[in-house]
Coordinates of C-alpha atoms in Angstrom, one line a residue:
M1 CA 33.8 133.7 66.1
L2 CA 36.5 135.5 67.9
L3 CA 36.3 132.8 70.7
L4 CA 36.8 130.1 68.1
Q5 CA 39.8 131.9 66.6
Y6 CA 41.3 132.3 70.1
A7 CA 40.7 128.6 70.9
K8 CA 42.4 127.6 67.6
K9 CA 45.4 129.7 68.4
L10 CA 45.4 128.5 72.0
Y11 CA 45.5 124.9 71.0
S12 CA 47.8 125.3 68.0
L13 CA 51.1 123.3 67.9
D14 CA 52.9 126.6 67.5
T15 CA 51.7 127.8 70.9
L16 CA 52.8 124.5 72.5
D17 CA 56.3 124.5 71.0
T18 CA 57.6 126.1 67.8
R19 CA 59.8 123.1 67.3
F20 CA 56.6 121.2 66.1
T21 CA 55.9 123.7 63.3
T22 CA 59.4 124.6 62.3
S23 CA 62.0 122.3 60.8
S24 CA 64.7 121.5 63.4
K25 CA 67.2 122.9 60.8
A26 CA 65.4 126.2 60.5
P27 CA 65.5 129.1 62.9
P28 CA 62.3 129.5 64.9
R29 CA 59.7 132.1 63.9
T30 CA 58.2 134.7 66.1
S31 CA 54.6 134.4 64.9
S32 CA 52.0 132.6 67.0
S33 CA 49.3 132.2 64.3
P34 CA 48.4 128.7 63.2
E35 CA 47.5 130.1 59.8
L36 CA 51.0 131.5 59.4
D37 CA 52.4 128.2 60.6
S38 CA 50.6 126.3 57.9
A39 CA 51.7 128.7 55.2
K40 CA 55.3 129.1 56.3
S41 CA 56.0 125.5 57.3
S42 CA 57.2 124.2 54.0
T43 CA 55.9 120.9 52.7
K44 CA 59.4 120.3 51.3
E45 CA 60.8 120.3 54.9
A46 CA 58.1 117.8 56.0
E47 CA 58.9 115.7 52.9
A48 CA 62.6 115.8 53.7
D49 CA 62.1 114.8 57.3
A50 CA 59.7 112.0 56.2
R51 CA 62.3 110.8 53.7
Q52 CA 65.0 110.7 56.4
Q53 CA 62.7 108.7 58.7
S54 CA 61.7 106.2 56.0
G55 CA 65.1 105.4 54.6
G56 CA 65.0 107.8 51.7
R57 CA 61.4 107.2 50.5
S58 CA 59.3 110.2 49.9
T59 CA 56.1 109.7 51.9
A60 CA 55.1 113.2 52.9
T61 CA 53.9 114.2 49.5
Q62 CA 51.8 111.1 49.1
D63 CA 50.1 111.7 52.5
V64 CA 49.6 115.4 51.8
A65 CA 48.0 114.5 48.4
S66 CA 45.5 112.1 50.0
P67 CA 42.1 113.7 50.4
A68 CA 40.7 114.5 53.9
L69 CA 38.3 111.9 55.4
W70 CA 36.6 114.1 58.0
R71 CA 33.4 114.5 56.1
T72 CA 33.1 110.9 54.7
A73 CA 30.4 108.5 55.7
E74 CA 33.0 106.3 57.4
F75 CA 34.0 109.1 59.8
Y76 CA 30.4 110.2 60.5
I77 CA 30.0 106.7 62.0
Y78 CA 33.1 107.2 64.0
Y79 CA 31.7 110.5 65.4
V80 CA 28.6 108.7 66.6
V81 CA 30.8 106.1 68.4
F82 CA 32.7 109.0 70.1
L83 CA 29.4 110.7 71.2
V84 CA 28.1 107.5 72.8
S85 CA 31.3 106.0 74.2
V86 CA 33.1 109.0 75.8
P87 CA 30.2 109.9 78.2
L88 CA 29.8 106.2 79.1
M89 CA 33.5 106.0 80.0
F90 CA 33.3 109.0 82.4
K91 CA 30.1 107.6 83.9
A92 CA 31.6 104.2 84.6
V93 CA 34.5 105.5 86.6
Y94 CA 32.3 108.2 88.3
D95 CA 29.8 105.5 89.4
V96 CA 32.6 103.5 91.2
S97 CA 33.8 106.7 92.9
K98 CA 30.4 107.4 94.6
S99 CA 30.1 107.2 98.4
S100 CA 27.3 104.7 97.9
H101 CA 29.6 102.2 96.2
P102 CA 30.3 99.1 98.3
N103 CA 34.1 99.6 98.0
Y104 CA 34.0 103.3 99.1
E105 CA 34.7 102.6 102.7
N106 CA 37.9 100.7 101.8
Y107 CA 39.6 103.8 100.4
A108 CA 37.7 106.7 102.0
N109 CA 40.6 107.2 104.4
L110 CA 42.8 108.1 101.4
L111 CA 40.5 111.0 100.4
S112 CA 40.8 114.6 101.7
P113 CA 38.4 117.5 101.9
G114 CA 38.1 119.2 98.5
W115 CA 37.3 122.7 97.5
I116 CA 34.4 121.7 95.2
P117 CA 31.3 121.7 97.4
G118 CA 30.1 118.2 98.4
R119 CA 33.2 116.4 97.0
M120 CA 36.3 114.9 98.5
V121 CA 39.5 115.0 96.6
D122 CA 41.8 112.1 95.8
N123 CA 45.2 113.5 96.8
S124 CA 46.6 110.1 97.7
D125 CA 49.4 110.1 95.1
S126 CA 52.4 111.3 97.1
Q127 CA 54.3 112.5 94.1
Y128 CA 51.6 114.7 92.8
S129 CA 50.3 115.8 96.2
T130 CA 53.7 117.5 96.9
F131 CA 53.4 119.5 93.7
R132 CA 49.7 120.3 94.3
D133 CA 50.1 121.4 97.9
N134 CA 52.9 123.8 96.9
V135 CA 51.3 125.3 93.8
P136 CA 50.5 128.7 95.5
Y137 CA 54.0 129.1 96.8
M138 CA 55.5 128.2 93.4
F139 CA 53.3 130.8 91.7
I140 CA 54.8 133.4 94.1
L141 CA 58.3 132.2 93.1
V142 CA 57.4 132.5 89.4
V143 CA 56.5 136.1 90.0
I144 CA 59.5 137.0 92.1
H145 CA 62.2 135.4 90.0
P146 CA 61.4 137.3 86.7
L147 CA 61.0 140.5 88.7
L148 CA 64.4 140.0 90.3
R149 CA 65.9 139.3 86.9
R150 CA 64.4 142.6 85.6
L151 CA 65.8 144.4 88.6
S152 CA 69.3 143.1 88.1
E153 CA 69.2 144.0 84.4
A154 CA 68.1 147.5 85.4
I155 CA 70.9 147.8 87.9
Y156 CA 73.5 146.4 85.5
P157 CA 72.4 147.3 82.0
L158 CA 74.4 146.3 79.0
E159 CA 74.9 149.9 78.1
N160 CA 77.2 150.3 81.2
T161 CA 79.7 147.9 79.7
S162 CA 82.4 148.8 77.3
Q163 CA 80.5 147.2 74.5
K164 CA 78.2 148.9 72.1
P165 CA 76.0 151.4 73.9
S166 CA 72.4 152.4 73.4
L167 CA 71.1 149.5 71.3
T168 CA 67.4 149.5 70.4
Q169 CA 65.3 146.4 71.1
E170 CA 65.1 145.7 67.4
Q171 CA 68.8 145.7 67.1
K172 CA 69.2 143.4 70.1
S173 CA 66.9 140.8 68.5
N174 CA 68.5 141.3 65.1
S175 CA 70.9 138.8 63.5
T176 CA 73.5 141.6 63.6
F177 CA 73.4 141.6 67.4
P178 CA 77.1 142.3 68.3
H179 CA 79.2 139.5 69.7
E180 CA 80.5 141.8 72.5
V181 CA 77.0 142.6 73.7
A182 CA 76.0 138.9 73.5
E183 CA 78.9 138.0 75.6
A184 CA 78.0 140.7 78.2
R185 CA 74.4 139.4 78.2
M186 CA 75.6 135.9 78.8
K187 CA 77.8 136.9 81.7
R188 CA 75.0 138.9 83.3
R189 CA 72.4 136.2 83.0
V190 CA 74.8 133.4 84.2
T191 CA 75.8 135.5 87.2
F192 CA 72.1 136.0 88.2
D193 CA 71.3 132.3 87.5
L194 CA 74.2 131.2 89.7
Y195 CA 73.5 133.4 92.7
F196 CA 69.7 132.8 92.6
A197 CA 70.3 129.0 92.2
L198 CA 72.6 128.8 95.2
I199 CA 70.0 130.6 97.4
F200 CA 67.2 128.4 95.9
L201 CA 69.3 125.3 96.5
G202 CA 69.9 126.2 100.2
V203 CA 66.2 126.9 100.7
L204 CA 65.2 123.6 99.1
H205 CA 67.8 121.3 100.7
G206 CA 69.3 123.1 103.7
F207 CA 72.7 121.7 104.7
S208 CA 72.2 118.9 102.2
A209 CA 73.0 121.5 99.5
F210 CA 76.7 120.9 100.3
K211 CA 76.2 117.2 99.3
V212 CA 74.8 118.3 96.0
L213 CA 77.6 120.7 95.4
L214 CA 80.2 118.0 96.2
I215 CA 78.8 115.7 93.6
L216 CA 78.7 118.5 91.1
Y217 CA 82.3 119.4 91.8
T218 CA 83.5 115.8 91.4
N219 CA 81.7 115.5 88.1
F220 CA 83.3 118.7 86.9
L221 CA 86.8 117.4 87.9
I222 CA 86.1 114.2 85.8
A223 CA 85.4 116.4 82.7
K224 CA 88.5 118.6 83.3
R225 CA 91.1 116.3 84.9
V226 CA 90.5 112.8 83.4
P227 CA 92.3 112.1 80.1
R228 CA 90.0 112.9 77.2
Q229 CA 89.7 109.3 75.9
Y230 CA 88.4 108.2 79.3
V231 CA 86.0 111.0 80.1
T232 CA 82.9 109.5 78.6
A233 CA 83.3 106.1 80.4
A234 CA 84.3 107.8 83.6
T235 CA 81.3 110.2 83.4
W236 CA 78.8 107.4 82.9
A237 CA 80.4 105.2 85.6
F238 CA 80.3 108.0 88.1
N239 CA 76.8 109.2 87.4
V240 CA 75.2 105.7 87.3
S241 CA 77.1 105.0 90.6
V242 CA 75.6 108.2 92.1
L243 CA 72.1 106.9 91.2
F244 CA 72.6 103.7 93.0
A245 CA 74.5 105.3 95.9
N246 CA 71.8 107.9 96.5
E247 CA 69.2 105.2 96.7
L248 CA 71.2 102.8 98.9
G249 CA 72.6 105.7 101.1
K250 CA 69.2 107.3 101.5
G251 CA 70.7 110.8 100.8
Y252 CA 73.8 110.2 103.1
P253 CA 72.4 111.6 106.4
Y254 CA 75.0 113.6 108.3
S255 CA 74.3 111.5 111.5
A256 CA 75.4 108.4 109.6
I257 CA 78.5 110.1 108.2
V258 CA 79.6 111.4 111.6
A259 CA 79.0 108.0 113.2
S260 CA 81.1 106.2 110.6
I261 CA 84.2 108.5 110.8
L262 CA 84.4 109.4 114.5
P263 CA 86.7 107.0 116.4
W264 CA 84.7 107.2 119.6
P265 CA 81.2 105.9 120.3
T266 CA 78.2 108.0 119.4
T267 CA 74.5 107.8 120.1
Y268 CA 74.0 106.9 116.4
D269 CA 72.9 103.3 117.2
A270 CA 69.3 102.5 116.2
D271 CA 66.7 102.4 118.9
L272 CA 64.0 99.7 119.3
D273 CA 61.8 101.4 116.6
G274 CA 64.6 101.3 114.1
K275 CA 65.2 105.1 114.2
L276 CA 68.7 106.4 114.3
G277 CA 70.0 108.0 117.5
S278 CA 71.3 111.5 117.6
N279 CA 74.8 113.1 117.3
W280 CA 75.8 116.6 116.1
G281 CA 75.2 115.3 112.5
S282 CA 71.6 115.0 113.4
T283 CA 71.5 118.7 114.0
L284 CA 72.5 119.3 110.5
D285 CA 70.0 116.8 109.2
A286 CA 67.3 118.7 111.1
Y287 CA 67.8 121.7 108.8
G288 CA 67.1 119.8 105.6
G289 CA 65.2 122.6 103.8
L290 CA 61.8 122.4 102.1
I291 CA 62.8 119.1 100.5
P292 CA 65.1 117.2 102.9
R293 CA 65.2 114.1 100.7
W294 CA 67.2 115.8 98.0
E295 CA 68.2 112.5 96.4
I296 CA 64.7 111.8 95.1
L297 CA 64.8 114.7 92.7
F298 CA 68.5 114.4 91.9
N299 CA 68.0 112.0 89.0
I300 CA 67.1 114.9 86.7
T301 CA 70.4 116.7 87.7
V302 CA 72.4 113.6 86.7
L303 CA 71.3 114.1 83.1
R304 CA 72.7 117.6 83.1
L305 CA 75.9 116.4 84.6
I306 CA 76.4 114.0 81.8
S307 CA 75.3 116.6 79.2
F308 CA 78.0 119.0 80.4
N309 CA 80.8 116.5 80.4
L310 CA 80.0 115.0 77.0
D311 CA 79.3 118.4 75.3
Y312 CA 82.7 119.5 76.6
T313 CA 84.5 116.4 75.5
W314 CA 83.0 116.5 72.1
S315 CA 84.0 120.1 71.7
L316 CA 87.6 119.1 72.3
D317 CA 87.3 116.3 69.6
R318 CA 86.5 119.0 67.0
G319 CA 90.0 120.4 67.4
R320 CA 90.6 123.9 66.2
S321 CA 87.9 123.7 63.4
S322 CA 85.0 125.9 64.2
P323 CA 81.6 124.8 62.9
V324 CA 80.4 128.4 63.2
E325 CA 83.1 129.5 60.7
K326 CA 82.8 126.4 58.5
K327 CA 79.0 126.6 58.1
Q328 CA 78.9 130.4 58.3
L329 CA 76.3 130.1 61.1
D330 CA 74.5 133.2 62.5
L331 CA 74.8 132.7 66.3
A332 CA 71.9 135.0 66.9
N333 CA 69.6 133.0 64.8
L334 CA 70.5 129.4 65.3
S335 CA 68.0 126.6 64.7
D336 CA 67.1 124.2 67.6
R337 CA 69.4 121.5 66.2
E338 CA 72.2 124.0 65.8
R339 CA 71.9 125.3 69.3
V340 CA 72.3 121.8 70.6
N341 CA 75.0 120.6 68.3
T342 CA 77.1 123.7 68.0
P343 CA 79.8 123.6 70.8
A344 CA 80.3 126.6 73.0
R345 CA 83.7 128.3 73.1
H346 CA 86.3 126.6 75.2
Q347 CA 86.2 129.3 77.9
D348 CA 82.5 128.9 78.2
Y349 CA 82.9 125.4 79.8
S350 CA 83.8 127.1 83.1
F351 CA 82.9 126.0 86.6
R352 CA 80.7 129.1 87.0
N353 CA 78.7 128.4 83.8
Y354 CA 78.6 124.7 84.7
L355 CA 77.0 125.4 88.1
A356 CA 74.6 128.0 86.7
Y357 CA 73.5 125.4 84.1
V358 CA 73.1 122.4 86.3
L359 CA 71.3 124.4 89.1
Y360 CA 69.2 126.7 86.8
S361 CA 66.2 127.3 89.1
P362 CA 63.2 127.0 86.7
L363 CA 64.4 123.6 85.4
Y364 CA 66.3 122.3 88.4
L365 CA 63.5 120.2 90.0
A366 CA 61.9 118.4 87.1
G367 CA 63.1 119.8 83.8
P368 CA 62.5 119.8 80.9
I369 CA 66.1 119.0 80.0
V370 CA 68.3 121.3 77.9
S371 CA 71.8 120.5 76.9
F372 CA 74.7 122.7 78.1
N373 CA 75.3 123.9 74.6
D374 CA 71.7 125.0 74.2
Y375 CA 71.7 126.8 77.6
I376 CA 74.8 128.8 76.8
S377 CA 73.5 129.7 73.3
Q378 CA 70.2 131.0 74.8
A379 CA 72.2 132.9 77.5
H380 CA 74.0 134.7 74.7
Y381 CA 70.9 135.3 72.5
K382 CA 67.3 135.2 73.5
P383 CA 65.4 132.8 71.2
R384 CA 63.0 134.4 68.8
S385 CA 60.4 131.7 69.7
V386 CA 60.0 133.3 73.2
T387 CA 57.4 136.0 72.8
T388 CA 55.0 137.6 75.2
N389 CA 51.9 136.5 73.3
R390 CA 53.0 132.8 73.0
T391 CA 54.0 132.7 76.7
I392 CA 50.7 134.0 77.8
L393 CA 48.8 131.4 75.7
Y394 CA 51.1 128.7 77.0
G395 CA 50.3 129.8 80.6
V396 CA 46.5 129.7 79.8
R397 CA 46.9 126.2 78.6
F398 CA 48.7 125.2 81.8
L399 CA 45.9 126.7 83.9
I400 CA 43.3 124.7 81.9
C401 CA 45.2 121.5 82.4
L402 CA 45.5 122.3 86.1
L403 CA 41.7 122.9 86.4
T404 CA 41.1 119.6 84.5
M405 CA 43.2 117.7 86.9
E406 CA 41.4 119.3 89.9
V407 CA 38.0 118.3 88.5
M408 CA 39.1 114.7 87.8
L409 CA 40.6 114.4 91.3
H410 CA 37.3 115.6 92.8
F411 CA 35.1 113.2 90.8
I412 CA 37.3 110.3 89.8
Y413 CA 39.0 108.3 92.6
A414 CA 40.9 105.9 90.4
V415 CA 44.2 106.3 92.2
A416 CA 42.8 105.8 95.7
I417 CA 40.8 102.8 94.5
S418 CA 44.0 101.1 93.1
K419 CA 46.0 101.9 96.2
A420 CA 43.3 100.3 98.4
Q421 CA 43.9 97.0 96.5
P422 CA 40.2 96.2 96.3
A423 CA 38.5 92.9 95.4
W424 CA 38.4 93.4 91.6
E425 CA 35.5 91.0 91.2
I426 CA 33.0 93.6 92.6
Y427 CA 33.5 95.7 89.5
T428 CA 32.2 95.0 86.0
P429 CA 34.7 94.5 83.1
F430 CA 33.8 97.9 81.8
Q431 CA 34.4 99.5 85.2
L432 CA 37.7 97.7 85.6
S433 CA 39.0 98.8 82.2
M434 CA 38.0 102.4 82.9
L435 CA 39.7 102.4 86.3
G436 CA 42.9 101.3 84.5
Y437 CA 42.4 103.8 81.7
F438 CA 41.7 106.8 83.9
N439 CA 44.5 105.8 86.2
L440 CA 46.9 106.2 83.3
H441 CA 45.3 109.6 82.4
L442 CA 45.9 110.8 85.9
I443 CA 49.5 109.7 85.7
W444 CA 49.8 111.5 82.4
L445 CA 48.4 114.7 84.0
K446 CA 50.4 114.5 87.1
L447 CA 53.6 114.5 85.0
L448 CA 52.4 117.0 82.5
L449 CA 51.5 119.7 85.0
P450 CA 54.9 120.0 86.8
W451 CA 56.7 119.8 83.4
R452 CA 54.6 122.6 81.9
F453 CA 54.7 124.7 85.1
F454 CA 58.5 124.7 85.1
R455 CA 58.7 125.2 81.3
F456 CA 56.3 128.2 81.7
W457 CA 58.6 129.6 84.4
A458 CA 61.6 129.2 82.0
L459 CA 59.7 130.9 79.2
L460 CA 58.9 133.8 81.4
D461 CA 62.7 134.0 82.1
G462 CA 63.5 134.1 78.3
V463 CA 64.6 130.4 78.0
D464 CA 62.9 128.0 75.6
P465 CA 63.3 124.4 76.7
P466 CA 61.6 121.6 74.7
E467 CA 57.9 120.7 75.5
N468 CA 57.9 117.3 77.3
M469 CA 54.3 116.2 76.5
V470 CA 53.6 116.3 72.7
R471 CA 50.2 114.6 72.6
C472 CA 47.5 113.5 74.9
M473 CA 47.9 110.0 76.3
S474 CA 44.8 108.9 74.4
D475 CA 46.3 110.2 71.1
N476 CA 48.9 107.5 70.6
Y477 CA 48.8 104.3 68.7
S478 CA 52.5 103.5 68.0
A479 CA 54.9 102.4 70.7
L480 CA 57.9 103.8 68.9
A481 CA 56.2 107.2 68.3
F482 CA 54.8 107.3 71.8
W483 CA 58.2 107.3 73.3
R484 CA 59.3 110.1 71.0
G485 CA 56.5 112.3 72.4
W486 CA 56.4 111.1 76.1
H487 CA 59.0 113.0 78.2
R488 CA 60.3 114.4 74.9
S489 CA 63.3 116.2 76.4
L490 CA 64.4 113.0 78.0
N491 CA 64.0 111.2 74.6
R492 CA 66.1 113.8 72.9
W493 CA 68.7 113.5 75.7
I494 CA 68.7 109.7 75.3
V495 CA 69.2 109.9 71.6
R496 CA 72.1 112.4 71.8
Y497 CA 74.0 111.1 74.7
L498 CA 73.3 107.3 74.8
Y499 CA 71.5 105.8 71.8
V500 CA 73.6 107.4 69.0
P501 CA 76.9 106.8 70.8
L502 CA 76.0 103.2 71.2
G503 CA 75.4 102.9 67.5
G504 CA 71.7 103.6 67.2
S505 CA 69.6 101.5 64.8
G506 CA 71.2 102.3 61.5
G507 CA 74.4 102.7 59.7
S508 CA 77.1 100.3 58.5
Q509 CA 77.6 98.9 62.0
T510 CA 74.1 97.4 62.1
R511 CA 74.1 95.4 58.9
G512 CA 73.5 91.7 59.0
S513 CA 72.2 89.5 61.8
W514 CA 74.8 90.7 64.3
G515 CA 74.0 94.3 63.4
K516 CA 70.3 93.8 64.0
A517 CA 71.0 92.0 67.2
R518 CA 73.2 94.9 68.3
A519 CA 70.5 97.4 67.4
G520 CA 68.0 95.5 69.5
L521 CA 70.5 95.3 72.4
N522 CA 71.0 99.1 72.1
F523 CA 67.2 99.6 72.4
L524 CA 67.0 97.3 75.4
T525 CA 70.0 99.1 77.0
V526 CA 68.2 102.4 76.6
F527 CA 65.0 101.3 78.3
M528 CA 67.0 99.6 81.0
F529 CA 68.7 102.9 81.8
V530 CA 65.4 104.8 81.6
A531 CA 63.8 102.3 84.0
L532 CA 66.7 102.5 86.5
W533 CA 66.9 106.3 86.1
H534 CA 63.3 106.6 87.1
D535 CA 63.7 104.5 90.2
I536 CA 65.7 101.4 91.2
Q537 CA 62.7 99.1 91.5
L538 CA 62.0 95.6 90.1
R539 CA 58.6 96.7 88.6
L540 CA 60.3 99.5 86.6
L541 CA 62.8 97.0 85.3
M542 CA 59.9 94.9 84.3
W543 CA 58.4 97.9 82.6
G544 CA 61.6 98.5 80.6
W545 CA 61.6 94.8 79.5
L546 CA 57.9 94.9 78.6
I547 CA 58.4 98.1 76.5
S548 CA 61.3 96.6 74.6
L549 CA 59.2 93.4 74.1
F550 CA 56.1 95.2 73.0
V551 CA 58.0 97.2 70.4
L552 CA 58.9 94.0 68.5
P553 CA 55.4 93.3 67.0
E554 CA 55.3 96.9 65.6
V555 CA 58.7 96.5 64.0
L556 CA 57.8 93.0 62.6
A557 CA 54.5 94.3 61.2
S558 CA 56.3 97.1 59.4
F559 CA 58.4 94.5 57.6
L560 CA 55.4 92.3 56.8
F561 CA 53.2 95.1 55.6
P562 CA 55.5 97.7 54.0
K563 CA 53.6 100.9 53.1
K564 CA 55.0 101.2 49.6
K565 CA 53.4 97.9 48.5
W566 CA 49.9 99.2 49.5
Q567 CA 49.8 102.5 47.6
N568 CA 47.0 101.2 45.5
H569 CA 45.0 99.9 48.5
K570 CA 45.3 102.8 50.9
T571 CA 42.0 102.1 52.7
A572 CA 42.7 98.5 53.3
Y573 CA 46.2 99.4 54.5
R574 CA 44.7 102.0 56.9
W575 CA 42.4 99.4 58.3
I576 CA 45.2 96.8 58.7
C577 CA 47.2 99.5 60.6
G578 CA 44.1 100.1 62.7
V579 CA 44.1 96.5 63.8
G580 CA 47.8 96.7 64.7
A581 CA 47.2 100.0 66.5
V582 CA 44.6 98.3 68.8
G583 CA 47.2 95.7 69.8
N584 CA 49.8 98.4 70.4
I585 CA 47.4 100.4 72.6
L586 CA 46.5 97.4 74.7
M587 CA 50.2 96.5 75.2
M588 CA 51.3 100.1 76.0
M589 CA 48.5 100.4 78.6
A590 CA 49.5 97.1 80.2
A591 CA 53.2 98.0 80.4
N592 CA 52.5 101.5 81.9
L593 CA 50.0 100.1 84.4
V594 CA 52.8 97.7 85.6
G595 CA 55.5 100.3 85.8
F596 CA 53.6 103.3 87.2
A597 CA 50.2 102.3 88.6
V598 CA 49.1 98.9 89.9
G599 CA 52.2 96.7 89.4
L600 CA 52.2 93.2 87.9
D601 CA 49.9 91.7 90.5
G602 CA 47.4 94.5 90.1
L603 CA 47.5 94.1 86.3
Q604 CA 46.8 90.4 86.7
G605 CA 43.8 91.2 88.8
L606 CA 42.5 93.7 86.3
V607 CA 43.0 91.4 83.3
H608 CA 41.3 88.4 85.1
G609 CA 38.4 90.6 86.0
I610 CA 38.0 91.7 82.4
V611 CA 38.5 88.5 80.5
G612 CA 37.5 86.0 83.2
S613 CA 33.9 85.7 82.0
Y614 CA 31.9 85.5 78.9
S615 CA 30.5 89.0 79.4
G616 CA 34.1 90.2 79.9
L617 CA 35.1 88.8 76.5
V618 CA 32.2 90.4 74.8
F619 CA 33.2 93.7 76.4
L620 CA 36.8 93.3 75.3
A621 CA 35.7 92.8 71.7
T622 CA 33.5 95.9 71.9
A623 CA 36.4 97.9 73.4
C624 CA 38.8 96.8 70.6
A625 CA 36.2 98.0 68.1
A626 CA 36.1 101.4 69.9
L627 CA 39.9 101.5 69.9
F628 CA 39.9 100.8 66.2
V629 CA 37.7 103.8 65.7
G630 CA 40.0 105.9 67.8
A631 CA 43.0 104.8 65.8
Q632 CA 41.4 105.8 62.5
V633 CA 40.9 109.3 63.9
M634 CA 44.5 109.4 65.1
F635 CA 45.6 108.5 61.6
E636 CA 43.6 111.2 60.0
T637 CA 44.8 113.8 62.6
R638 CA 48.4 113.1 61.6
A639 CA 47.5 113.2 57.9
Q640 CA 45.9 116.6 58.4
E641 CA 49.2 117.8 60.0
L642 CA 51.1 116.6 57.0
R643 CA 48.7 118.5 54.7
Q644 CA 49.8 121.6 56.7
G645 CA 53.4 120.8 56.2
I646 CA 53.9 119.6 59.8
M647 CA 55.9 116.4 60.4
M648 CA 55.6 115.5 64.1
K649 CA 57.2 112.0 64.0
C650 CA 55.0 110.9 66.9

């Protein structure tokens, strides 16, 4: 019984991120009990959020009032489908990963010796292998960084400042936490963040750290020196140009820079193998740190550069009016939305704070992304959502995910098989579909693990960034909702700094045919930017176009089948939505396979292998029926959340 209670607490939404169980307008709670979440999370808050999302219609109360379906005859049939289909799915992809399979020799060279006896490991994904191979060293860093933080706090305690001495821990976490002490706390934290980040940057990138700092300084000058009305345009132009320049310049090797500026000949010329010759710039390039190709991971830094500039510019637009005084906000107990939207004081937008924010070590490499306003607010006041118990539970969840990934890589070789570009006709339609399905799951896990690791590091350091992965990949049926939950901190960043400034999808500017066309253009612009931000490749541009295209059927269906007209036929409406969900799931799988797995040619081979025969069509129909069952369970899961007063919006 205790084990079940612990599992319930471990997998509660509150453990994952208190933002899911607390209204964005309400300050976070300190409890980590799902029972308390259900009681304290007001149904009125959920109804208000639902009304906002549905154009003023109150939907949450209706969903909450609907009876649970978990113990109905319909759902007992669904349980049987799950019990039969899930083991068969794993078996199908495990069978094609056996050494006895005819295609095994074609990808065996991509496998490495594993730590599970008798099994090789598929470590062929270069992006994830970098993270996997360095996990032991990163765990050491996660231990050292908080210890150094505690040591610095012991050497420079707040009590030694001229501010209020001898405050108890309760007083420090209280809403009456003195402003002077909060200011001293911010300065101490930012100072530590900055010095540690500069050392961390040098270890990561060696002499290339100076290139990073030059870009950061140029961006800061744009915010401070360019006339206010041009800062936004200049910031976007500069940072998008940096994305392209980093890709085309391949990180600007010093050898190339030296060869281009020296007036006399150098040995920079390429040799017969296409490799660059050497000059004294090559010596600098040789000390490139642990990650010489700094430009690969710089995309996430670009988002923070834009965040600082726009937060600073918008703070100037407010003039002398202070939202803190106007709304009587308690700075020590701000909600998540207030931390993001409330501008820092003018003096807080300093170069020191800017560098500490942009280079904040736990979030530097992969995020999650926090805005500058949020960072400064949390530097002043530790969020109440950061508790020892919740952080431990979050760390346990990360370890479980890491172990799950390891088991999958040892028994399911979907990534290596797709990289080997096999003859797809040797696989059955069921095997082909499972290769694509588990390939997407491995992509989901390879992104989830770094994001959760670095968020766990930040939580240990007393900072609460947003959770990036809200739901499992298989627990999504809506394209629009999927992108709210996938890389959630990026989605929040896009909405704040790009989508809303462009006009969003509502308001007086989007009325009429031109308004709707503009809203669609805004949506396409967002996904074009997201695609280019990930990597400047044609297949990712195609991914962005496909995502924008595949959203249209869902939007059209919402107009053809408005929920309010089906209130007396809820079961029929749920089944109609299930049919639409099947189409959405198939389209989302196709788009993500193109963008992040097999590309367009690989997808064509997969699709032809599945639907190119009568047996394949029979399988497709069976698979759609299984997806329909899965969609019904997803609907009921979200209805259960609404009954608990939780409005996830994804």
